[in-house]
Coordinates of C-alpha atoms in Angstrom, one line a residue:
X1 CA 0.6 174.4 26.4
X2 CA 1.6 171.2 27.5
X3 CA -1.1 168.8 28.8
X4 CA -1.1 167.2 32.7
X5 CA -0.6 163.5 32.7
X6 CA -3.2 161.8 34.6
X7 CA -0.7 161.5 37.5
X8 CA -0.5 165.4 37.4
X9 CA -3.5 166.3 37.4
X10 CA -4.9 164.1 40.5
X11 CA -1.9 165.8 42.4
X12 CA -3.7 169.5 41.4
X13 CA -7.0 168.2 42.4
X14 CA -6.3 166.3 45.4
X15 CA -8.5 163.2 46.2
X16 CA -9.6 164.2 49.5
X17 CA -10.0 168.1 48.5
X18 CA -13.5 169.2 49.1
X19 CA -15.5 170.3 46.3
X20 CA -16.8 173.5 46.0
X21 CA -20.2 173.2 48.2
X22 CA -23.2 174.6 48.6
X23 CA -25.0 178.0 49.5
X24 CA -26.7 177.6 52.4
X25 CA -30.4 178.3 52.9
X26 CA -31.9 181.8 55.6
X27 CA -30.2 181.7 59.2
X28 CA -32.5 180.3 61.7
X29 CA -32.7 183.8 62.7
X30 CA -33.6 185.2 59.5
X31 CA -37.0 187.1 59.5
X32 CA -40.2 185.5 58.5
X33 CA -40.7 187.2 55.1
X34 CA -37.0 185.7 54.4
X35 CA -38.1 182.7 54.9
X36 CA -41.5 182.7 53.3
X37 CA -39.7 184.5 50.1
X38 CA -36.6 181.3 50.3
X39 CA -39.3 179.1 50.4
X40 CA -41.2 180.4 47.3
X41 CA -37.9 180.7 45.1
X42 CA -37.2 177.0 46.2
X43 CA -41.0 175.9 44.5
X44 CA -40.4 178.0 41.3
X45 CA -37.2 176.4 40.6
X46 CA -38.3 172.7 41.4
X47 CA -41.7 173.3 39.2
X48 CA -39.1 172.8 36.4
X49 CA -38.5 169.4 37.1
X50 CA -40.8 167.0 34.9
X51 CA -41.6 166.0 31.3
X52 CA -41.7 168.5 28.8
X53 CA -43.0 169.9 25.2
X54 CA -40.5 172.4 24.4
X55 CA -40.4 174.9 21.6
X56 CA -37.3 177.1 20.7
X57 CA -37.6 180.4 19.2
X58 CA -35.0 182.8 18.5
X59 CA -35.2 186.1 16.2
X60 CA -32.9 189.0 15.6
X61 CA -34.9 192.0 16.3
X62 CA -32.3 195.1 15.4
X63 CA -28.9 195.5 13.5
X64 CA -26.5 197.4 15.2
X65 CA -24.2 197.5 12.4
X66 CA -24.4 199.6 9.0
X67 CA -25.1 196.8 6.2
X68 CA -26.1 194.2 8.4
X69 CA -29.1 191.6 6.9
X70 CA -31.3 190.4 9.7
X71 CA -30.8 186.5 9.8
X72 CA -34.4 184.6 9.1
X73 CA -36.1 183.6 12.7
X74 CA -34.7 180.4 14.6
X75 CA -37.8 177.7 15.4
X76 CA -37.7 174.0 16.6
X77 CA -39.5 171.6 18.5
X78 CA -38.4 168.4 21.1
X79 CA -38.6 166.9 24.5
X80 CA -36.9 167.4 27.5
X81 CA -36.8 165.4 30.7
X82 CA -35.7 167.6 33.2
X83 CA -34.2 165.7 36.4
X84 CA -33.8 167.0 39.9
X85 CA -30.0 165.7 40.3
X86 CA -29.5 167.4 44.0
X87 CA -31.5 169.4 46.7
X88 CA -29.5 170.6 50.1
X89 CA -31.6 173.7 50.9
X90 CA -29.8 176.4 49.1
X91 CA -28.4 174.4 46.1
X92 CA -30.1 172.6 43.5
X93 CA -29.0 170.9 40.5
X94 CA -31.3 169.8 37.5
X95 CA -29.6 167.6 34.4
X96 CA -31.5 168.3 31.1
X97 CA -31.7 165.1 28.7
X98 CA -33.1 165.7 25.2
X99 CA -35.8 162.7 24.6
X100 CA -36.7 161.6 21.2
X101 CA -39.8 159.5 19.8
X102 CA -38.0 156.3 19.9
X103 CA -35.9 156.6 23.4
X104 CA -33.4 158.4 22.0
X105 CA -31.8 160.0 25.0
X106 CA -29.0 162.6 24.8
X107 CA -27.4 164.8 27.8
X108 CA -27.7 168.2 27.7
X109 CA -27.3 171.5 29.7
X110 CA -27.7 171.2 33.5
X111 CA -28.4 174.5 35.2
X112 CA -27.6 174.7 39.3
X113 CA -28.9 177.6 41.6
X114 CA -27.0 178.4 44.4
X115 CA -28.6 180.7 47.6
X116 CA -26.6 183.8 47.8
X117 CA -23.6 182.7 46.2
X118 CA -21.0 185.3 45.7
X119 CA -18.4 183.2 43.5
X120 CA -18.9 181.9 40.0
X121 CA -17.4 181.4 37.0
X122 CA -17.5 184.3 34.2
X123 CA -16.7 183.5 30.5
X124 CA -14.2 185.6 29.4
X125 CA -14.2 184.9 25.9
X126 CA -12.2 182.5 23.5
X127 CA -13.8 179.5 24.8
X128 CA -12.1 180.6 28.4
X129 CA -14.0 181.0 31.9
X130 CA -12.5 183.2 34.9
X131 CA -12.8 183.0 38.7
X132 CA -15.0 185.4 39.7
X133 CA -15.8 187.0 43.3
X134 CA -18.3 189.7 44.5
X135 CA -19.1 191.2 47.5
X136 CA -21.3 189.1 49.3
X137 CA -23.8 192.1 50.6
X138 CA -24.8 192.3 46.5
X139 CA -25.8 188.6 46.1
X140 CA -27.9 189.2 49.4
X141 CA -31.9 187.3 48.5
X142 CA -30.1 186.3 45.5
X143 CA -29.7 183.2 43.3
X144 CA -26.9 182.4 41.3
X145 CA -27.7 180.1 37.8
X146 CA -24.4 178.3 36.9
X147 CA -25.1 176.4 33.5
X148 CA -23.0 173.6 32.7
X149 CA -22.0 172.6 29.1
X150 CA -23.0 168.8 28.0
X151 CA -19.8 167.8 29.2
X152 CA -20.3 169.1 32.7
X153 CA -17.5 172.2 32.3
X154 CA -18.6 175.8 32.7
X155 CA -20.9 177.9 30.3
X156 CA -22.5 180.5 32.1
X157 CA -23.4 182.0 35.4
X158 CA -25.7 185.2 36.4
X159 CA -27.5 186.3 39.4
X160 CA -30.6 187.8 40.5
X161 CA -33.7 187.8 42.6
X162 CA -36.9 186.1 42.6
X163 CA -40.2 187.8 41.9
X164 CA -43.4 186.3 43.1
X165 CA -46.9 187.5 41.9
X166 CA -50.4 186.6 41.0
X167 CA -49.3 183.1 40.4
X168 CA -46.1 183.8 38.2
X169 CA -42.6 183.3 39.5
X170 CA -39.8 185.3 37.6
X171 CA -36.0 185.3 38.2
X172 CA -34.0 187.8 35.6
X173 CA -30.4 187.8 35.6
X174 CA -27.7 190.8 35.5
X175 CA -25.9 191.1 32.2
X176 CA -23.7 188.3 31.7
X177 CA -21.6 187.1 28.8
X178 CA -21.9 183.5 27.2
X179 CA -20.5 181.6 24.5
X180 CA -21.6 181.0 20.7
X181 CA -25.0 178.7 20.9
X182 CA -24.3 175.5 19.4
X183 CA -27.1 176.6 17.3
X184 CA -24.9 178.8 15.7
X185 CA -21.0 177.8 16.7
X186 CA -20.8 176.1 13.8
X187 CA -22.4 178.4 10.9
X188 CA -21.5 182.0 12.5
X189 CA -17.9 183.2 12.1
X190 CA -19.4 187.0 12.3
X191 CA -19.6 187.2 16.0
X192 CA -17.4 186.1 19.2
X193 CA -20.1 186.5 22.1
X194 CA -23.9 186.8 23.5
X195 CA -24.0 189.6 26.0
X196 CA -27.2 188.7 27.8
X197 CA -30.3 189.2 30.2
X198 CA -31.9 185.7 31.2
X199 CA -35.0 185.7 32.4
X200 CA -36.8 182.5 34.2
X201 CA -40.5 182.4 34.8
X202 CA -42.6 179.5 36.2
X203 CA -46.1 179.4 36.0
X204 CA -49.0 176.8 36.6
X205 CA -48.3 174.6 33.9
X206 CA -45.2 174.9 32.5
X207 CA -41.9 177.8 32.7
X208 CA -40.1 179.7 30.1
X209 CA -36.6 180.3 29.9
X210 CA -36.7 184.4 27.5
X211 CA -33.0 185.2 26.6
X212 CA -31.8 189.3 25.7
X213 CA -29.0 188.5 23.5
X214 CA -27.1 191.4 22.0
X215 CA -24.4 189.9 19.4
X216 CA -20.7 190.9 20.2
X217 CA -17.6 191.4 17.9
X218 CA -14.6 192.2 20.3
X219 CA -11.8 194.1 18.6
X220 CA -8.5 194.3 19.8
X221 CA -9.1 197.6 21.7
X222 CA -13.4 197.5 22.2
X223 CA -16.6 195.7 21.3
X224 CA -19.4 196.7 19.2
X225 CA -22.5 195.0 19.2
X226 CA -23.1 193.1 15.8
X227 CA -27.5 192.5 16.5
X228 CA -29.9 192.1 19.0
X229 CA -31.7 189.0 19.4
X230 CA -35.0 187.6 21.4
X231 CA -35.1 184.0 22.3
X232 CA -37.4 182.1 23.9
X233 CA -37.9 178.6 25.2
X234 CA -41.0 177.4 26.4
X235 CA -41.8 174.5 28.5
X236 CA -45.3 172.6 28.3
X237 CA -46.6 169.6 29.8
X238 CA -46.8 167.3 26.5
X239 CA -46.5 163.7 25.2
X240 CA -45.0 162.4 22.1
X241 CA -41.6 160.6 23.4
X242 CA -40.8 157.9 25.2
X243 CA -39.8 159.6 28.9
X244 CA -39.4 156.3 30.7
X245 CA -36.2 156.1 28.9
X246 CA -34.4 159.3 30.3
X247 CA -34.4 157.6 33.4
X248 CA -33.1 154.3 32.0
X249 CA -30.0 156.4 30.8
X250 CA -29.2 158.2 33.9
X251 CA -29.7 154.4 35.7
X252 CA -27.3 153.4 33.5
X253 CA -24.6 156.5 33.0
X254 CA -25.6 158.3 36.2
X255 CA -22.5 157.0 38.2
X256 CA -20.4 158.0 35.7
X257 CA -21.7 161.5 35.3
X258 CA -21.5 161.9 38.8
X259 CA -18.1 161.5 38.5
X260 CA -17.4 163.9 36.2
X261 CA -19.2 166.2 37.6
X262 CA -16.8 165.6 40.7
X263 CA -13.8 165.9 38.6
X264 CA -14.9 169.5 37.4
X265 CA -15.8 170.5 40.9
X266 CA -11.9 169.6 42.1
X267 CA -10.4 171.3 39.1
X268 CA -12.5 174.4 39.7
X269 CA -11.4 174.7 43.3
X270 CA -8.2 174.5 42.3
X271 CA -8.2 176.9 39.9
X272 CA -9.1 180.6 39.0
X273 CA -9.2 180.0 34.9
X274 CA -9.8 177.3 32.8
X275 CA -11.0 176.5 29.3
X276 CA -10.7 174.4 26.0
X277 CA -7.4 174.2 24.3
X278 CA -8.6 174.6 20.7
X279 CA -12.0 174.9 18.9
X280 CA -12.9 171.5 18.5
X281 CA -11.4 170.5 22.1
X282 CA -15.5 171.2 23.1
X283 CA -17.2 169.0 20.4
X284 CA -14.6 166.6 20.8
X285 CA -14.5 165.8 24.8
X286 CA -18.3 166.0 24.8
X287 CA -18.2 163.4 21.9
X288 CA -15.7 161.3 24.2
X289 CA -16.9 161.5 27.4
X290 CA -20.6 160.5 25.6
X291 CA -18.9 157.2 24.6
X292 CA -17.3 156.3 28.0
X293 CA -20.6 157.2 29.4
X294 CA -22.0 154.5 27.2
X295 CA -19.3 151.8 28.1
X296 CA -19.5 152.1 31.5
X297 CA -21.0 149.7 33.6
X298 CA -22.4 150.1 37.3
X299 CA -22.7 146.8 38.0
X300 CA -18.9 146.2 37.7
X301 CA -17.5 149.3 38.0
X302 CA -17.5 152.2 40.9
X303 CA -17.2 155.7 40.2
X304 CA -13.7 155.9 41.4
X305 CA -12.4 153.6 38.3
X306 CA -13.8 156.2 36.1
X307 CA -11.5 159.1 37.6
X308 CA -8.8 158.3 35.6
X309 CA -10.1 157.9 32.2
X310 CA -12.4 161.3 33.0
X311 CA -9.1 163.1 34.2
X312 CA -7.2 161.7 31.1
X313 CA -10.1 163.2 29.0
X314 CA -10.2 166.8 30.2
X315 CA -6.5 167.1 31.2
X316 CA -6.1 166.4 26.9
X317 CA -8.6 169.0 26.0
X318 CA -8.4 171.3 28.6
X319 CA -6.0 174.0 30.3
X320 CA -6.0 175.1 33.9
X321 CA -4.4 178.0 35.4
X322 CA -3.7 176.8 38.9
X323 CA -5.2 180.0 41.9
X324 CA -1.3 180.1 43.2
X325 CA 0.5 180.5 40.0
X326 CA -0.3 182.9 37.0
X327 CA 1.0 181.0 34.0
X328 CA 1.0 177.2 35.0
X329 CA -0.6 175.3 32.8
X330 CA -0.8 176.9 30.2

């Protein structure tokens, strides 16, 4: 595949082509209870907005496969800043930024939740995410999580209700497909996919995110499932880091993230597949996007003079398959 030139790809994207928008919140018509229950799900997902003490646990459970050792338990400790990035009603975007004990800050996922959305992106395997469309009576009460990779392009979407009791908010996802975790892309060759069940719960004091994760191997005519795994990530109210400076990086490299996050919203509306090139296309454009983040400078510099270097960045690892065309691009 050949990559666009810079010149290209603003012609496919369009500068004054919309981006892809937001859900909207209940018609003024809706019923009370629609309302009431909108309102709720709007509270549980803001409650994960704040400073947190967060442990990761992960532990295969069951081998599915003949032979197969159980890998020893996955456990580690760190601090998030979670950062309420947008709020229209139905859509709501909050950035992630890993916080260490001496203001280290690093980006990391962003998760958005869209009101009844009935389009997403589905990975599709081979570091590749598809279009995909459902019928918008089954996304009815629903919210859609989209999470973003570090460099703002696609990494997993699922969809599901809020539940509301005795204090304790839970969404849980349908079955969905995800990449690798970069906890593993780099020491696991033995399996090419999670097939998961997310579930989100917010409570008083903190929320968990509690991850069903069977292990796939895809064949060239089925899948089998390699291992079931648990994982689950709790967030607590904590100290230990210095949180002031999250919001000293996104002061700084906000601007430019916005505008990456722009440039991904114009390439997805313009097309129905997109993905990385190679294997180390990822690491790499997360690694140089990081850097530009770094140089840039908001006092000098607007958001539009970062389009080109952005574009330049993804057009080099990335393909597109344009919505009108079935092999352009690639």
């Amino acid at each position: 595949m050949h990559p666009l030139s810079v010149p290209s790809l603003l012609l496919l994207l369009g500068v004054l082509v919309p981006g892809l928008g937001s859900a909207e919140p209940p018609h003024p018509l809706a019923s009370s209870s629609e309302k009431t229950s909108f309102a709720a799900d709007r509270q549980a997902i803001l409650s994960m907005v704040g400073e947190w003490r967060v442990v990761y646990r992960f532990e295969e459970i069951l081998s599915w496969k003949p032979g197969y050792l159980l890998r020893p338990p996955y456990k580690i400790r760190g601090f998030e800043a979670v950062v309420l990035l947008e709020d229209t009603g139905g859509h709501i975007a909050l950035q992630h930024l890993l916080v260490g004990a001496k203001g280290e800050v690093t980006k990391h996922w962003r998760q958005d939740w869209d009101y009844q959305r009935s389009s997403f992106w589905e990975y599709a395997g081979k570091g590749r995410w598809r279009s995909f469309d459902l019928d918008p009576k089954k996304v009815e009460g629903n919210w859609t999580q989209t999470v973003w990779n570090v460099d703002d392009a696609p990494r997993y979407a699922g969809y599901g209700r809020w539940r509301h009791e005795g204090g304790v908010s839970e969404w849980v996802s349908h079955p969905l497909r995800r990449p690798l975790p970069r906890r593993e892309i780099t020491r696991r060759r033995d399996y090419d996919l999670l097939r998961s069940v997310m579930h989100q719960i917010a409570f008083g004091d903190g929320w968990i995110l509690e991850e069903e994760n069977d292990k796939v191997c895809r064949g060239e005519r089925e899948e089998s499932v390699l291992a079931r795994e648990i994982g689950v990530i709790s967030y607590r109210k904590g100290s230990g880091a210095d949180f002031p400076a999250a919001g000293r990086y996104l002061q700084k490299t906000g601007p430019f993230w916005k505008a990456v996050r722009s440039a991904w919203d114009r390439i997805l509306e313009r097309n129905r597949e997109v993905g990385y090139k190679g294997k180390q296309d990822a690491k790499e454009l997360a690694e140089s996007l990081f850097e530009a983040a770094e140089k840039f400078d908001p006092a000098k510099e607007r958001e539009e003079q970062a389009w080109n270097e952005i574009l330049g960045l993804i057009g080099e690892h990335c393909f597109f398959l344009p919505k009108d065309t079935s092999e352009s691009g690639r």
